[in-house]
PDB file of C-alpha atoms in Angstrom:
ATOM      1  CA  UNK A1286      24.658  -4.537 -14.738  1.00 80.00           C
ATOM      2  CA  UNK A1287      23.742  -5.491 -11.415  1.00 86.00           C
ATOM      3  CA  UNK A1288      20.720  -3.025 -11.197  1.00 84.00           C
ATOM      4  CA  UNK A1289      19.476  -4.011 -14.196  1.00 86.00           C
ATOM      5  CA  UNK A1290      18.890  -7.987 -12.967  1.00 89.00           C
ATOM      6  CA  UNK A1291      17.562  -6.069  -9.507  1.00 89.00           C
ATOM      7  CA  UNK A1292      15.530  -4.337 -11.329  1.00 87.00           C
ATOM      8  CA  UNK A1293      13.936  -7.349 -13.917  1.00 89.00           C
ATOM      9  CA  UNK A1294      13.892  -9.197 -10.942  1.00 92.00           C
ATOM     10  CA  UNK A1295      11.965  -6.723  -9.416  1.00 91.00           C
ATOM     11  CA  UNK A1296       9.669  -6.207 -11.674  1.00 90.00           C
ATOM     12  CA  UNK A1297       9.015 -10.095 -11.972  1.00 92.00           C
ATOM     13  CA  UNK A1298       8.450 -10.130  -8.676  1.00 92.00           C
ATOM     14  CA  UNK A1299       5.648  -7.515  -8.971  1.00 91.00           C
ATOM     15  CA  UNK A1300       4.027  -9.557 -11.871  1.00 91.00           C
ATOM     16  CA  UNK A1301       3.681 -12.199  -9.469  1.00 91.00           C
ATOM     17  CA  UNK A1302       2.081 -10.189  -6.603  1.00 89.00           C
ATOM     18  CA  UNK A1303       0.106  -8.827  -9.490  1.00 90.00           C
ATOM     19  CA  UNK A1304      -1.233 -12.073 -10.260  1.00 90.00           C
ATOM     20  CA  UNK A1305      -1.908 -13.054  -6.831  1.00 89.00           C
ATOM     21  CA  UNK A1306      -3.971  -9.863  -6.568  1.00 87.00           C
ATOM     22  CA  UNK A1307      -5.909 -10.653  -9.353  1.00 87.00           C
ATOM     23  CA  UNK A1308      -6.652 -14.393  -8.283  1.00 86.00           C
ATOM     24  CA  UNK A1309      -6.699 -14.004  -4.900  1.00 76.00           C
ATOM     25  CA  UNK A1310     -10.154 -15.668  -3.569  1.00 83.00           C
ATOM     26  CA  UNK A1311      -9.982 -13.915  -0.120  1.00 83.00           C
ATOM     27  CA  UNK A1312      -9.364 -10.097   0.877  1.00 81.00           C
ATOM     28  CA  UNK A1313      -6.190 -10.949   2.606  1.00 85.00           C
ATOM     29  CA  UNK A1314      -4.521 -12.852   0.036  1.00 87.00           C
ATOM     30  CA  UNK A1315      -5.521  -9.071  -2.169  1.00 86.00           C
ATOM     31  CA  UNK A1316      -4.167  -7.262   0.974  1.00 86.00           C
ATOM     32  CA  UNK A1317      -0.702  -9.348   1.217  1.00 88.00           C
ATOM     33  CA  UNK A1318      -0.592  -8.696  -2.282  1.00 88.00           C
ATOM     34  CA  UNK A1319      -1.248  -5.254  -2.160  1.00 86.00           C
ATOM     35  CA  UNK A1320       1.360  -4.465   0.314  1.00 87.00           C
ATOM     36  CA  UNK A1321       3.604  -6.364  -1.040  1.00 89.00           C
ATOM     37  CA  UNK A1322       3.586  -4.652  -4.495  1.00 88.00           C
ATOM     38  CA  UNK A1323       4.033  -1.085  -2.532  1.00 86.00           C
ATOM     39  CA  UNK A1324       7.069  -2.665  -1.191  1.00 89.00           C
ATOM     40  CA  UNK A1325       8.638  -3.757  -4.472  1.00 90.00           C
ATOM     41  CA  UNK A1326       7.839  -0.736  -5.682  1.00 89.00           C
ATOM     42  CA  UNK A1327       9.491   1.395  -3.450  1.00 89.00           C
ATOM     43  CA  UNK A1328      12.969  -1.111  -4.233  1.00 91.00           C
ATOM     44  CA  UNK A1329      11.947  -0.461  -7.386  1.00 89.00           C
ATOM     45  CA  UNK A1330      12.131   2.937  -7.283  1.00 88.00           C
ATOM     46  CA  UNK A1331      15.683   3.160  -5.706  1.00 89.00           C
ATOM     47  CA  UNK A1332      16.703   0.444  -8.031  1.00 89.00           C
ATOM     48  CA  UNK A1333      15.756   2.856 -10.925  1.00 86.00           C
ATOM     49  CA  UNK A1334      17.615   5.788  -9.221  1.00 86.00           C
ATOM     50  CA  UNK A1335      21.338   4.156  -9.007  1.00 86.00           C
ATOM     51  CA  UNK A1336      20.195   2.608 -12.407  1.00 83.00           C
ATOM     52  CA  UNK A1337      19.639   6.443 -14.177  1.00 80.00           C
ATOM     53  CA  UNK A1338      22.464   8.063 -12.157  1.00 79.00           C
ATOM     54  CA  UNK A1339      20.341   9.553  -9.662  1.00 77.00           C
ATOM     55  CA  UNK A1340      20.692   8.868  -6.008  1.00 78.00           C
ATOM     56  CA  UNK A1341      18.512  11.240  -5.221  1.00 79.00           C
ATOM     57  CA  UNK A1342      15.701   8.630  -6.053  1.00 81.00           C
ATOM     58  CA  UNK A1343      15.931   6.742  -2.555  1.00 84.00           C
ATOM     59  CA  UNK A1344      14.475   9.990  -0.785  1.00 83.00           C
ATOM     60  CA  UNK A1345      11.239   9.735  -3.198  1.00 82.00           C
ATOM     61  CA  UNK A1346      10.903   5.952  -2.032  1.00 84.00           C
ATOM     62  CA  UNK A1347      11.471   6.455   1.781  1.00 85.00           C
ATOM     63  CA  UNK A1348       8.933   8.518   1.245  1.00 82.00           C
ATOM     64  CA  UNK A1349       6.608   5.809  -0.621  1.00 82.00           C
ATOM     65  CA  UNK A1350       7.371   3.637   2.219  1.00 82.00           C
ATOM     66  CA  UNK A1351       5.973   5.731   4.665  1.00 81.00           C
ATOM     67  CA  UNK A1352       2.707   6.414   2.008  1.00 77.00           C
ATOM     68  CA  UNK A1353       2.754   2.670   1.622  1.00 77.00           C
ATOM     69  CA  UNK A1354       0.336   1.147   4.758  1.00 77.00           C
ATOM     70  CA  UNK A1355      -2.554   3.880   4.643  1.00 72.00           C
ATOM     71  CA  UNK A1356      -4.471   1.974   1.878  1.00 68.00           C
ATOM     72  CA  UNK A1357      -3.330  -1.304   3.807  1.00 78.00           C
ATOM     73  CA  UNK A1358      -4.483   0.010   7.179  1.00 80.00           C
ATOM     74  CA  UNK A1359      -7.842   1.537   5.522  1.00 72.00           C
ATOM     75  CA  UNK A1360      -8.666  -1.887   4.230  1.00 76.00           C
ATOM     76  CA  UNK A1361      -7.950  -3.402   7.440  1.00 83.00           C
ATOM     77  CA  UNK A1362     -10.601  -0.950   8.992  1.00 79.00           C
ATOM     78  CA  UNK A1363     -12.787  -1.559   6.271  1.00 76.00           C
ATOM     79  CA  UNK A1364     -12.722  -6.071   7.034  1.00 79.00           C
ATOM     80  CA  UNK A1365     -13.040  -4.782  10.795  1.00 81.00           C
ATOM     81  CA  UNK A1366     -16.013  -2.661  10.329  1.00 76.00           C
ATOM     82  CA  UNK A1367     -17.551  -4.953   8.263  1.00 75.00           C
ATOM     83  CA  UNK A1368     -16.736  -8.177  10.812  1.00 76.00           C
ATOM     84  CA  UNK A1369     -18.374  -6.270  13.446  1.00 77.00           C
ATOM     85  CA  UNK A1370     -21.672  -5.185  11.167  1.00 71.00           C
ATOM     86  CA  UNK A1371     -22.175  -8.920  10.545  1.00 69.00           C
ATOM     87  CA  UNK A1372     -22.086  -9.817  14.059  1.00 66.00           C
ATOM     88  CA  UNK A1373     -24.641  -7.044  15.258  1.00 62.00           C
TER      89      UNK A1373
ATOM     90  CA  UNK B1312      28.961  10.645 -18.827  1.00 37.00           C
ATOM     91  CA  UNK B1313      30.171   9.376 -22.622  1.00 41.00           C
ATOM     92  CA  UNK B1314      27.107   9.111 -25.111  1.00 43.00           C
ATOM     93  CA  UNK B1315      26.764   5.583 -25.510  1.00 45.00           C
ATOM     94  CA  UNK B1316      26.668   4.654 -22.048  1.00 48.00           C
ATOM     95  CA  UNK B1317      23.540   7.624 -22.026  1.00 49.00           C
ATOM     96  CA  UNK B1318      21.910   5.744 -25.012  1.00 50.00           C
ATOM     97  CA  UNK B1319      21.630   2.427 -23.091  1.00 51.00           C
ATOM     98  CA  UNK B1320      20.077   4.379 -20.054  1.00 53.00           C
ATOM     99  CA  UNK B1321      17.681   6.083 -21.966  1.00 61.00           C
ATOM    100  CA  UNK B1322      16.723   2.608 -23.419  1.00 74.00           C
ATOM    101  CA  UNK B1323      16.456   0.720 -20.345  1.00 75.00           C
ATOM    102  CA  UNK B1324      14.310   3.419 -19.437  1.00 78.00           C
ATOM    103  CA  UNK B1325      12.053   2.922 -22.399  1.00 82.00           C
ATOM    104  CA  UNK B1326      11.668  -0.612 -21.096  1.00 85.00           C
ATOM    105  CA  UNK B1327      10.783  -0.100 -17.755  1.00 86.00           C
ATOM    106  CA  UNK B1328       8.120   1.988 -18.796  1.00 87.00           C
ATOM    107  CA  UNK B1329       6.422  -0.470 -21.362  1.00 90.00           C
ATOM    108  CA  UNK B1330       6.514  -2.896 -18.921  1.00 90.00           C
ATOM    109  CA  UNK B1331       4.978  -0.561 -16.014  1.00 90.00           C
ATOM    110  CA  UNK B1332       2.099   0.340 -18.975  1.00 92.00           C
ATOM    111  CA  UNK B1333       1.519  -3.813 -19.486  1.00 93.00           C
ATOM    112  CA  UNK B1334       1.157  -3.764 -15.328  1.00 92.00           C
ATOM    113  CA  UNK B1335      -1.030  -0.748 -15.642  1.00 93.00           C
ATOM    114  CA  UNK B1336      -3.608  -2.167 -18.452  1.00 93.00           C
ATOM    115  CA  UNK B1337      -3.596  -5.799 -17.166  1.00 92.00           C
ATOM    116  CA  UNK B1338      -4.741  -3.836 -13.484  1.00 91.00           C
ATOM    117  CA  UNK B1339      -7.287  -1.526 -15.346  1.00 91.00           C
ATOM    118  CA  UNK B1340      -8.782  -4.883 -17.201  1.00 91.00           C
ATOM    119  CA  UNK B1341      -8.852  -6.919 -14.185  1.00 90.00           C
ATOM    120  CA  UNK B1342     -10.547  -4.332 -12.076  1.00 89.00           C
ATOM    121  CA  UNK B1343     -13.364  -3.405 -14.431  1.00 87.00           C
ATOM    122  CA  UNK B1344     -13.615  -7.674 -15.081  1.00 86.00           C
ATOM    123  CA  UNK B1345     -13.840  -8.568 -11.172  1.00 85.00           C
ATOM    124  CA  UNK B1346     -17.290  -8.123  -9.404  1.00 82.00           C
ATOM    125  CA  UNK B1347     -16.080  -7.945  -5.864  1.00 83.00           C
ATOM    126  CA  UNK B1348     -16.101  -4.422  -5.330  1.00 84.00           C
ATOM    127  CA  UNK B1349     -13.389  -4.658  -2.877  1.00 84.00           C
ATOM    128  CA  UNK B1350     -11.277  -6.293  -4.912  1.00 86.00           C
ATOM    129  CA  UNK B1351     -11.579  -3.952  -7.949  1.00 88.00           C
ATOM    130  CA  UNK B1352     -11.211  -1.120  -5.037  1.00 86.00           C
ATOM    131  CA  UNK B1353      -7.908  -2.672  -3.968  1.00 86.00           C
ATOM    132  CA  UNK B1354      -6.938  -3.385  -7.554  1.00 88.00           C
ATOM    133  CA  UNK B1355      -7.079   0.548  -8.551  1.00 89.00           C
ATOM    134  CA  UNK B1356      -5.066   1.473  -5.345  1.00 86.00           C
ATOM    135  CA  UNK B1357      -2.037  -0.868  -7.571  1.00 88.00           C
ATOM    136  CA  UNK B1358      -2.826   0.959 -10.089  1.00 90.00           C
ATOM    137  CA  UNK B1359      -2.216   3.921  -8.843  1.00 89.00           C
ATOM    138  CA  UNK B1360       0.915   3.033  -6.839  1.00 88.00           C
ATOM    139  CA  UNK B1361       2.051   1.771 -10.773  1.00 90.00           C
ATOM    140  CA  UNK B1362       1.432   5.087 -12.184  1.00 91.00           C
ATOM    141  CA  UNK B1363       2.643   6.978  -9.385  1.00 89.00           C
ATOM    142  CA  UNK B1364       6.286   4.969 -10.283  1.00 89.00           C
ATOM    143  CA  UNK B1365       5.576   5.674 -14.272  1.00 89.00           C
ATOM    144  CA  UNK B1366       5.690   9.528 -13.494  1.00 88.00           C
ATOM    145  CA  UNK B1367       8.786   9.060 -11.011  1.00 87.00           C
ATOM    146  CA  UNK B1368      10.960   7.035 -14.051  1.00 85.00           C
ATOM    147  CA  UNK B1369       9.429   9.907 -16.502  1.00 82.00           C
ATOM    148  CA  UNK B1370      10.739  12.483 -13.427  1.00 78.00           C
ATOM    149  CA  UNK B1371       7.742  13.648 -12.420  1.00 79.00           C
ATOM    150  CA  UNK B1372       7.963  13.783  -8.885  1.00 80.00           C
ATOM    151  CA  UNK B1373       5.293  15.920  -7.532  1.00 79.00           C
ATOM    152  CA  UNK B1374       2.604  14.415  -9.982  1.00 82.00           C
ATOM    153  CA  UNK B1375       4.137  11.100  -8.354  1.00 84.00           C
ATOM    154  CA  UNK B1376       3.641  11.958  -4.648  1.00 82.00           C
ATOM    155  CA  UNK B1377      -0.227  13.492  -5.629  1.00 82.00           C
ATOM    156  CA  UNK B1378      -0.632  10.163  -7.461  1.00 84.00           C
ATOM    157  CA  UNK B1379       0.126   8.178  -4.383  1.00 83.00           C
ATOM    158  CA  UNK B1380      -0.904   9.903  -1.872  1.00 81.00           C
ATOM    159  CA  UNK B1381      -4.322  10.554  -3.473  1.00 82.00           C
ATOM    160  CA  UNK B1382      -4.782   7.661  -5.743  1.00 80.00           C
ATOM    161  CA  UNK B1383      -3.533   4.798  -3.651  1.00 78.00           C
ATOM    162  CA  UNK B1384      -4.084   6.536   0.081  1.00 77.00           C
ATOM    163  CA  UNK B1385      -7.347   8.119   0.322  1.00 80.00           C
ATOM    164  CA  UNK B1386      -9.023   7.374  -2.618  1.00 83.00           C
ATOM    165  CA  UNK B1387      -9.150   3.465  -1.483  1.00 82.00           C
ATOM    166  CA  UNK B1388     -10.219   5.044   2.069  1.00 80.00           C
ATOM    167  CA  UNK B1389     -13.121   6.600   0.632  1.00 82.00           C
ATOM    168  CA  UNK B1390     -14.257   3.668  -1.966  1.00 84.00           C
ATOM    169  CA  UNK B1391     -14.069   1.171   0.761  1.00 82.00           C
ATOM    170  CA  UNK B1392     -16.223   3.375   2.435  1.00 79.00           C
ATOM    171  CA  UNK B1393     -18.584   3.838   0.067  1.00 81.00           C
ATOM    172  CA  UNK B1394     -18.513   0.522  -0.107  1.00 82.00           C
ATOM    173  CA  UNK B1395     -19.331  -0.138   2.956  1.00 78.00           C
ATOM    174  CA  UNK B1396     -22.504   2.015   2.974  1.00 77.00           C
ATOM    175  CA  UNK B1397     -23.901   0.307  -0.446  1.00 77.00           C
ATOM    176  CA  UNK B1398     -22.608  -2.893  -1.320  1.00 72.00           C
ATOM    177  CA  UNK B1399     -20.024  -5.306  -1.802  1.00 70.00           C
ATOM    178  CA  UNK B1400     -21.181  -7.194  -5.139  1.00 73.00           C
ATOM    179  CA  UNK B1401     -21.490  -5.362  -8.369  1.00 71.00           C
ATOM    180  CA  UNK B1402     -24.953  -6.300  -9.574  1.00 73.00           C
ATOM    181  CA  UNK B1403     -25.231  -7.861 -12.829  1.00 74.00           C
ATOM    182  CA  UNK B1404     -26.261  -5.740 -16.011  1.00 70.00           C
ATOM    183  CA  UNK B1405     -29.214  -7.032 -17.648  1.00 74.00           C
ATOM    184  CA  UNK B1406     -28.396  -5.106 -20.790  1.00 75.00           C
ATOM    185  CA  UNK B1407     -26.101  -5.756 -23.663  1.00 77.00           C
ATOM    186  CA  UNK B1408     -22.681  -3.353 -23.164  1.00 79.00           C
ATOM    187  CA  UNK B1409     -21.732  -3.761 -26.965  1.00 86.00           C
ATOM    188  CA  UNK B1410     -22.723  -0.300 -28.077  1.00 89.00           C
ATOM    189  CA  UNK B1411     -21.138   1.702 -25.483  1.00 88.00           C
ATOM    190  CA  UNK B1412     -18.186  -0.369 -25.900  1.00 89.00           C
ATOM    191  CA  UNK B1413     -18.466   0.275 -29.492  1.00 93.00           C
ATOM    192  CA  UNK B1414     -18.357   3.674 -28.114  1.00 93.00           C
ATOM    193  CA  UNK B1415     -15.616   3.562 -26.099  1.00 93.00           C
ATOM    194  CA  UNK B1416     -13.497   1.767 -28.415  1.00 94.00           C
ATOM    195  CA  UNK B1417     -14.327   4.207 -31.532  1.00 96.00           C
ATOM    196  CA  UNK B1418     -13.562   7.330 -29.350  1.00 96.00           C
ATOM    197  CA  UNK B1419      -9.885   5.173 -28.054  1.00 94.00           C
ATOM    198  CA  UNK B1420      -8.780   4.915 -31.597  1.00 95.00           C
ATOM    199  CA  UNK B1421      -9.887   8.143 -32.303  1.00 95.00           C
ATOM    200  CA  UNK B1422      -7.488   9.837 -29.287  1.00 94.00           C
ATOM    201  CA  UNK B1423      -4.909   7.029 -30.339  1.00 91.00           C
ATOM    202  CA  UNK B1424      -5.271   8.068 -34.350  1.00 92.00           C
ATOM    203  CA  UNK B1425      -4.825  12.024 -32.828  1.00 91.00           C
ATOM    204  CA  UNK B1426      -1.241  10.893 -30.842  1.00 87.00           C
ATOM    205  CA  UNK B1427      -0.439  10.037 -34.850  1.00 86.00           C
ATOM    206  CA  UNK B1428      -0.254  13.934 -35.533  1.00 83.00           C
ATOM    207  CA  UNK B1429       1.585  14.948 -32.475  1.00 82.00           C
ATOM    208  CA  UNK B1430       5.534  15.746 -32.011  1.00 80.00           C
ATOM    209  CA  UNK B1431       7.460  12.908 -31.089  1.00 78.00           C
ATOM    210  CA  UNK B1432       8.182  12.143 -27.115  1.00 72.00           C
ATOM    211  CA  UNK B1433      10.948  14.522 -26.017  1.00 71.00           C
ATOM    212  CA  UNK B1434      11.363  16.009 -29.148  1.00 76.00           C
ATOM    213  CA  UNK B1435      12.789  19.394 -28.494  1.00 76.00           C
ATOM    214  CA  UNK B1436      11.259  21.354 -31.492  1.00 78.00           C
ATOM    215  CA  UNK B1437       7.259  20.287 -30.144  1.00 78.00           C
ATOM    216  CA  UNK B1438       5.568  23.815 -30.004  1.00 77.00           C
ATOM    217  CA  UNK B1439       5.224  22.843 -26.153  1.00 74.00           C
ATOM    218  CA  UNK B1440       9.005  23.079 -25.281  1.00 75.00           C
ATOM    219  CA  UNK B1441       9.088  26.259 -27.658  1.00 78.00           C
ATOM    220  CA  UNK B1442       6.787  28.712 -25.941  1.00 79.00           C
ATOM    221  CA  UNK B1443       8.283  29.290 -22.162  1.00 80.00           C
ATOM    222  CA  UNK B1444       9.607  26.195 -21.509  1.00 80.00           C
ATOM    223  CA  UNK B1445      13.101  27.731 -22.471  1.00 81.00           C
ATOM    224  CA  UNK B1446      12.861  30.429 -20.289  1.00 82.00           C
ATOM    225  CA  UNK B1447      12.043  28.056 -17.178  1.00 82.00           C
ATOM    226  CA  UNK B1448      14.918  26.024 -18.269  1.00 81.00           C
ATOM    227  CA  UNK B1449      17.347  29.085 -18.301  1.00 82.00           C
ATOM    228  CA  UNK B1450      16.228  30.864 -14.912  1.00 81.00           C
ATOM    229  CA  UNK B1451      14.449  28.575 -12.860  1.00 79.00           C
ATOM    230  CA  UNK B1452      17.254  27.408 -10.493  1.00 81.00           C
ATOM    231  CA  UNK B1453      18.736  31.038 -10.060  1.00 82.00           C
ATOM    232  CA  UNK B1454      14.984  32.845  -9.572  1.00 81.00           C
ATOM    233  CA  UNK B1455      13.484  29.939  -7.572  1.00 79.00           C
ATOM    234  CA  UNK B1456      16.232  27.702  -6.458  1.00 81.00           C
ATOM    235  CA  UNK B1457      14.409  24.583  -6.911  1.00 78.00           C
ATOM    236  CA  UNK B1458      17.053  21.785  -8.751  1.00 78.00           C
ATOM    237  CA  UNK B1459      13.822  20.482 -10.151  1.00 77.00           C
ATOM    238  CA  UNK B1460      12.217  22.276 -12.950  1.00 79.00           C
ATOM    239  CA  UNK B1461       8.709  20.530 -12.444  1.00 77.00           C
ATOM    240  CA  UNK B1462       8.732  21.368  -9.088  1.00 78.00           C
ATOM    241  CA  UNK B1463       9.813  25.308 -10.338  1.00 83.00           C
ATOM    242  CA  UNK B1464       6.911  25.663 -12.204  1.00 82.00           C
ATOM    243  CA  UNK B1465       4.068  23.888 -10.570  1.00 79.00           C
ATOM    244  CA  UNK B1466       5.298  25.708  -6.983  1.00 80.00           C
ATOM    245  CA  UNK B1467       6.604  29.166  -8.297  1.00 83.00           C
ATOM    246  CA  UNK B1468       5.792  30.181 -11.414  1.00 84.00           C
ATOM    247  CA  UNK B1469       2.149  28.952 -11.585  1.00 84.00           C
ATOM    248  CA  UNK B1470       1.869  29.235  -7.857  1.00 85.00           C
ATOM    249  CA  UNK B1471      -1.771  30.567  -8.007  1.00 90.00           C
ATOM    250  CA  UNK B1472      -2.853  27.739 -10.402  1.00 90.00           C
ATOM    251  CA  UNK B1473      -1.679  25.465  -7.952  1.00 87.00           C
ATOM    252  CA  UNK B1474      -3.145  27.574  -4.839  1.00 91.00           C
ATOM    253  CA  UNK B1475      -6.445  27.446  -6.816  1.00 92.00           C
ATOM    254  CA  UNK B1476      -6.319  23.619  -7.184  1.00 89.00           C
ATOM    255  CA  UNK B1477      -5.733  22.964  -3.514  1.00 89.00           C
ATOM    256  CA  UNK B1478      -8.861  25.085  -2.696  1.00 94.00           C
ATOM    257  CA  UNK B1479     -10.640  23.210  -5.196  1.00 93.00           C
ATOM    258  CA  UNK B1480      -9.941  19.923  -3.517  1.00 86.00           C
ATOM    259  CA  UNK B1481     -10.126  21.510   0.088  1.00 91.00           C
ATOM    260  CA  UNK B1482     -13.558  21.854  -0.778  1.00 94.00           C
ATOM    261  CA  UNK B1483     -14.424  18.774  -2.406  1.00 88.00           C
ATOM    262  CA  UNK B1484     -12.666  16.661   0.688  1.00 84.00           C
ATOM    263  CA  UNK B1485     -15.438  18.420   2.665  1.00 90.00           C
ATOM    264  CA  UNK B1486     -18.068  17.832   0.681  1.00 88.00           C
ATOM    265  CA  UNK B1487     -17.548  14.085   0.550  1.00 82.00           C
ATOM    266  CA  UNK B1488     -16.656  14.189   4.250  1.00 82.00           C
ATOM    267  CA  UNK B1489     -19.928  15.862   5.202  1.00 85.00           C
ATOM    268  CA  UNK B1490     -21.992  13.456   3.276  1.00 81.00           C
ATOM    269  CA  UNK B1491     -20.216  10.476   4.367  1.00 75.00           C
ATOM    270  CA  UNK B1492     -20.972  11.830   8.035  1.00 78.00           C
ATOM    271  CA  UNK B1493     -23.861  12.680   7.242  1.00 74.00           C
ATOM    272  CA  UNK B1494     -25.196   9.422   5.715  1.00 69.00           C
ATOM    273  CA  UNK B1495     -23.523   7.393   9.238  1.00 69.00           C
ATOM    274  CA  UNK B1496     -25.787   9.604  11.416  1.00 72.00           C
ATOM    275  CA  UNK B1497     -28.901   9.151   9.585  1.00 71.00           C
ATOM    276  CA  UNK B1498     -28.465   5.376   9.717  1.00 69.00           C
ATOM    277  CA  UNK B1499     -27.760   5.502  13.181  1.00 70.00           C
ATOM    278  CA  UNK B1500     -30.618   7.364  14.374  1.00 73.00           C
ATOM    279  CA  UNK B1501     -33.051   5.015  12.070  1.00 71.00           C
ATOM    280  CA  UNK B1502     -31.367   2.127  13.804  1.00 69.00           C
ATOM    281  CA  UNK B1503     -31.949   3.117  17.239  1.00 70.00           C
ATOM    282  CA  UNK B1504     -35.488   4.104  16.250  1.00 70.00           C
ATOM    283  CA  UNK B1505     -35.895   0.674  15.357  1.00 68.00           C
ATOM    284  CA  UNK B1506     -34.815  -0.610  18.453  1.00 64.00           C
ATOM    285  CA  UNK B1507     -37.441   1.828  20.683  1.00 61.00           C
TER     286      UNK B1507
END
């Protein structure tokens, strides 16, 4: 019982970075939103796992974890590049 | 594990998925509707983290990992950089997009009209789980020793499928890599030629 309210919440709480990433007027507010999703998702993931009967499920989302900040970091590069193009 | 108690698993199951789809449509939408191209960029890197957790509650792990390691990881690497050597605004279309959405939308409901004739999700009679899918089932933990039959077959059993793919995108990561290079140094060298 209690996974499945951790998991709806869960999920709510990814409509709401979803909607953030889809209004979002700046490329941070995207970025935040981004990241934050990857986070949820990975509690999502382990969520699901003690949910189905399968423990095993937390390895797959340490494993998202560590996947998560490459797209964040690659953005990040991406703002910095373009910062410093602007200024030249 | 008593029956019913499996029943409600499977169904909350079914539910997390529809919802996951919803996610996954209202992302595809929003990134073909926005015109900031770093936006829609970021948008499909959410998309495919949301995929990559539809094929992990349909127990799909490997296609997971590819899915976010590829989709969400590089693949946002190399559209921001892209990007970053064209433009940042999509450019408005001067023409009318109703008959290739006409298109589009006639070919959808076709593919959706041929789902119609296929066996139902999981059944176990589908001519797909007929063929050799039995025969993984039986042996693939005693000849491979993998607990996970995906795994079994993608890694063992149609290990030179797989060995083939990885060559396939070996080569295509350098291909993009050398032109991405490629294009940097030429813009460099005009640059500094403007400066003499």
């Amino acid at each position: 019982m209690i996974f499945m309210v951790a998991s709806a919440a869960l999920l709510f709480t990814i409509l709401l970075g979803l909607t953030r990433a889809f209004a979002g007027p700046t490329v941070y507010d995207r970025l935040l939103a981004v990241n934050n999703m990857g986070t949820k998702i990975v509690l999502l993931i382990a969520v699901i796992g003690f949910l189905m009967g399968r423990p095993d499920f937390v390895d797959i989302s340490l494993l998202y974890a560590l996947l998560n900040f490459i797209g964040t970091i690659a953005v990040l590069r991406f703002v910095k590049q373009q910062r410093r193009h602007a200024d030249e | 594990m008593d029956q019913k108690k499996y029943k409600g698993e499977k169904k909350i199951d079914l539910y997390i998925n529809i919802i996951i789809l919803i996610f996954v449509l209202l992302t595809g939408i929003a990134a073909v509707w926005l015109r900031n191209l770093v936006a829609s960029a970021m948008l499909l890197g959410i998309y495919s983290l949301l995929m990559a957790t539809l094929w992990v509650v349909l127990d799909a792990v490997d296609v997971a990992f590819t899915e976010a390691a590829v989709g969400a990881g590089i693949t946002t690497a190399l559209l921001l950089f892209s990007i970053w050597l064209t433009g940042k605004h999509e450019k408005k279309s001067t023409k009318k997009p109703w008959l290739p959405l006409i298109g589009v939308i006639a070919t959808g409901g076709l593919l959706i009209f041929g789902t119609i004739g296929m066996p139902d999700f999981g059944d176990p009679n589908a001519p797909a789980h007929l063929h050799v899918a039995p025969y993984y089932l039986q042996y693939s933990v005693s000849q491979t020793t993998s607990p996970n039959v995906v795994t079994a077959v993608l890694a063992s059993y149609r290990g030179f499928d797989t060995l083939g793919e990885v060559t396939v995108i070996f080569t295509a990561g350098i291909g993009v890599l050398a032109l991405l290079t490629g294009l940097r140094r030429r813009r460099r060298s005009q640059k500094l030629e403007i400066k003499k």
